[in-house]
Short mmCIF file of C-alpha atoms in Angstrom, two decimals:
data_model
loop_
_atom_site.label_atom_id
_atom_site.label_comp_id
_atom_site.label_asym_id
_atom_site.label_seq_id
_atom_site.Cartn_x
_atom_site.Cartn_y
_atom_site.Cartn_z
CA MET A 1 68.38 200.71 -141.06
CA LEU A 2 72.05 201.57 -142.53
CA SER A 3 70.26 202.32 -145.75
CA ARG A 4 68.17 204.87 -144.08
CA LEU A 5 71.12 206.36 -142.27
CA ARG A 6 72.99 206.82 -145.33
CA ARG A 7 70.07 208.53 -147.07
CA PHE A 8 69.90 210.64 -144.22
CA ILE A 9 73.49 211.72 -144.04
CA ARG A 10 74.61 211.56 -147.61
CA VAL A 11 73.98 214.73 -149.58
CA ASP A 12 73.89 215.15 -153.44
CA PRO A 13 76.91 217.17 -154.68
CA ILE A 14 76.55 221.21 -154.86
CA PRO A 15 77.67 223.09 -157.50
CA ASN A 16 80.90 225.08 -156.33
CA THR A 17 79.50 228.62 -157.60
CA GLY A 18 80.90 231.65 -155.82
CA SER A 19 82.21 230.79 -152.57
CA VAL A 20 79.97 227.51 -151.83
CA ALA A 21 82.94 225.06 -151.06
CA ARG A 22 84.63 227.59 -148.79
CA ASP A 23 81.47 228.36 -146.74
CA LEU A 24 80.72 224.74 -146.49
CA LEU A 25 84.04 224.29 -145.26
CA ALA A 26 83.78 226.95 -142.86
CA SER A 27 80.58 225.53 -141.60
CA GLU A 28 82.33 222.17 -140.84
CA ARG A 29 85.10 223.85 -139.03
CA THR A 30 82.37 225.72 -136.83
CA PHE A 31 80.29 222.67 -136.17
CA LEU A 32 83.95 221.03 -135.02
CA ALA A 33 84.39 224.17 -132.56
CA TRP A 34 80.99 223.77 -131.34
CA ALA A 35 81.70 219.82 -130.65
CA ARG A 36 85.14 220.75 -129.20
CA THR A 37 83.64 223.26 -126.72
CA GLY A 38 80.57 220.63 -125.61
CA LEU A 39 83.10 217.83 -125.16
CA GLY A 40 85.19 220.14 -123.09
CA PHE A 41 82.01 220.84 -120.67
CA ILE A 42 81.21 217.22 -120.54
CA ALA A 43 84.74 216.39 -119.70
CA LEU A 44 84.98 219.03 -117.25
CA GLY A 45 81.72 217.80 -115.73
CA VAL A 46 82.94 213.98 -115.56
CA ALA A 47 86.33 215.26 -114.07
CA LEU A 48 84.28 217.19 -111.28
CA GLU A 49 81.96 214.02 -110.48
CA LYS A 50 85.36 212.08 -110.29
CA VAL A 51 86.88 214.48 -107.97
CA GLU A 52 84.01 214.29 -105.79
CA ALA A 53 84.16 210.64 -105.56
CA PHE A 54 87.80 210.77 -104.62
CA ALA A 55 86.76 213.40 -101.76
CA ALA A 56 85.31 210.62 -100.08
CA LEU A 57 88.55 208.92 -99.84
CA SER A 58 90.55 212.11 -98.74
CA PRO A 59 90.21 214.13 -95.58
CA THR A 60 91.68 217.23 -97.21
CA LEU A 61 89.08 217.04 -100.06
CA PHE A 62 85.99 215.90 -97.86
CA HIS A 63 84.67 219.46 -98.33
CA LEU A 64 83.99 218.74 -101.80
CA LYS A 65 81.73 215.88 -101.15
CA ASP A 66 78.15 217.38 -101.30
CA SER A 67 75.15 217.81 -103.58
CA ARG A 68 76.42 221.01 -105.01
CA THR A 69 79.37 219.20 -106.72
CA LYS A 70 77.09 216.73 -108.33
CA LEU A 71 74.62 219.56 -109.44
CA ALA A 72 77.70 221.32 -111.02
CA ALA A 73 78.91 218.23 -112.67
CA GLY A 74 75.26 217.66 -114.25
CA VAL A 75 75.17 221.21 -115.41
CA LEU A 76 78.19 220.99 -117.21
CA VAL A 77 77.43 217.78 -118.78
CA ALA A 78 74.02 218.92 -119.59
CA SER A 79 75.66 222.13 -121.03
CA GLY A 80 78.08 220.02 -123.04
CA SER A 81 75.43 217.96 -124.45
CA LEU A 82 73.17 220.83 -125.58
CA CYS A 83 76.29 222.52 -127.14
CA VAL A 84 77.12 219.80 -129.32
CA GLY A 85 73.31 219.33 -130.16
CA HIS A 86 73.22 222.89 -131.11
CA GLY A 87 76.04 222.45 -133.14
CA THR A 88 74.74 219.52 -135.16
CA LEU A 89 71.65 221.27 -135.85
CA ARG A 90 73.16 224.61 -136.91
CA TYR A 91 75.54 222.66 -139.60
CA PHE A 92 72.54 220.78 -141.26
CA SER A 93 70.50 223.95 -141.28
CA THR A 94 73.34 226.02 -142.55
CA LEU A 95 74.02 223.06 -145.38
CA ARG A 96 70.42 223.64 -146.17
CA LEU A 97 70.37 227.40 -146.44
CA LEU A 98 73.58 227.40 -148.55
CA ARG A 99 71.95 225.20 -150.95
CA GLU A 100 69.43 227.60 -151.44
CA GLY A 101 71.96 230.41 -151.62
CA LYS A 102 70.96 231.92 -148.27
CA PHE A 103 72.64 232.47 -144.85
CA ARG A 104 71.44 233.08 -141.54
CA PRO A 105 73.63 234.25 -138.68
CA ASN A 106 73.82 232.39 -135.62
CA THR A 107 72.63 234.99 -133.17
CA GLY A 108 70.50 232.67 -130.95
CA GLY A 109 73.10 230.05 -130.68
CA ILE A 110 75.81 232.53 -129.90
CA SER A 111 73.75 234.15 -127.09
CA LEU A 112 72.83 231.03 -125.57
CA MET A 113 76.29 229.85 -125.51
CA ALA A 114 77.22 233.25 -123.93
CA MET A 115 74.59 233.22 -121.18
CA THR A 116 75.57 229.50 -120.28
CA CYS A 117 79.25 230.33 -120.01
CA ILE A 118 78.52 233.43 -117.81
CA GLY A 119 75.88 231.29 -115.68
CA ILE A 120 78.58 228.48 -115.46
CA ALA A 121 81.04 231.35 -114.34
CA VAL A 122 78.86 232.85 -111.81
CA ALA A 123 77.67 229.58 -110.24
CA GLY A 124 81.21 228.47 -109.99
CA SER A 125 82.27 231.71 -108.49
CA ILE A 126 79.20 231.43 -105.88
CA LEU A 127 80.33 227.86 -105.09
CA VAL A 128 83.98 229.03 -104.55
CA ILE A 129 82.87 231.90 -102.17
CA GLU A 130 80.37 229.63 -100.25
CA ASN A 131 83.10 226.84 -100.03
CA GLU A 132 85.61 229.57 -98.57
CA ALA A 133 82.88 230.86 -96.05
CA GLU A 134 82.37 227.29 -94.72
CA GLN A 135 85.88 226.62 -94.55
CA GLU A 136 86.53 229.85 -92.23
CA ARG A 137 83.45 229.05 -90.00
CA ALA A 138 85.12 225.59 -89.54
CA ARG A 139 88.45 227.22 -88.66
CA GLU A 140 86.80 229.49 -86.44
CA LYS A 141 85.23 226.73 -84.57
CA GLU A 142 88.36 225.09 -84.05
CA LYS A 143 89.74 228.10 -82.87
CA GLN A 144 86.82 228.22 -80.25
CA LYS A 145 87.26 224.58 -79.06
CA MET A 146 91.06 225.49 -78.44
#
């Protein structure tokens, strides 16, 4: 099993003609950026889930305890996982293309990441607006009771 993994990961040396070494190192940095972004999404999703768990203990955070928080945390973790996966696939495809002397721009990955970030931002904004509206309705009910 370990020998198969080594064969998959190990790459024969590539002649450093032109800017191949610089391009490969840039590709590695790009992979690390995708991984860092994905892990940031995952960490945010896990943190949101933990805040939701603490909401059961705190009356001031009780409004966070609902299925929307779980959904948001799941979306963040899934988005982060896809981001890390895409970065990995992109790195290995770039490695293969550079060995052939070619390069393909990452328009698909960039578009997907932009749409994901915009979607998360819009969904987060909607959740905040709905939460504020719910709190305002609760305050109005409290005023009516008095």
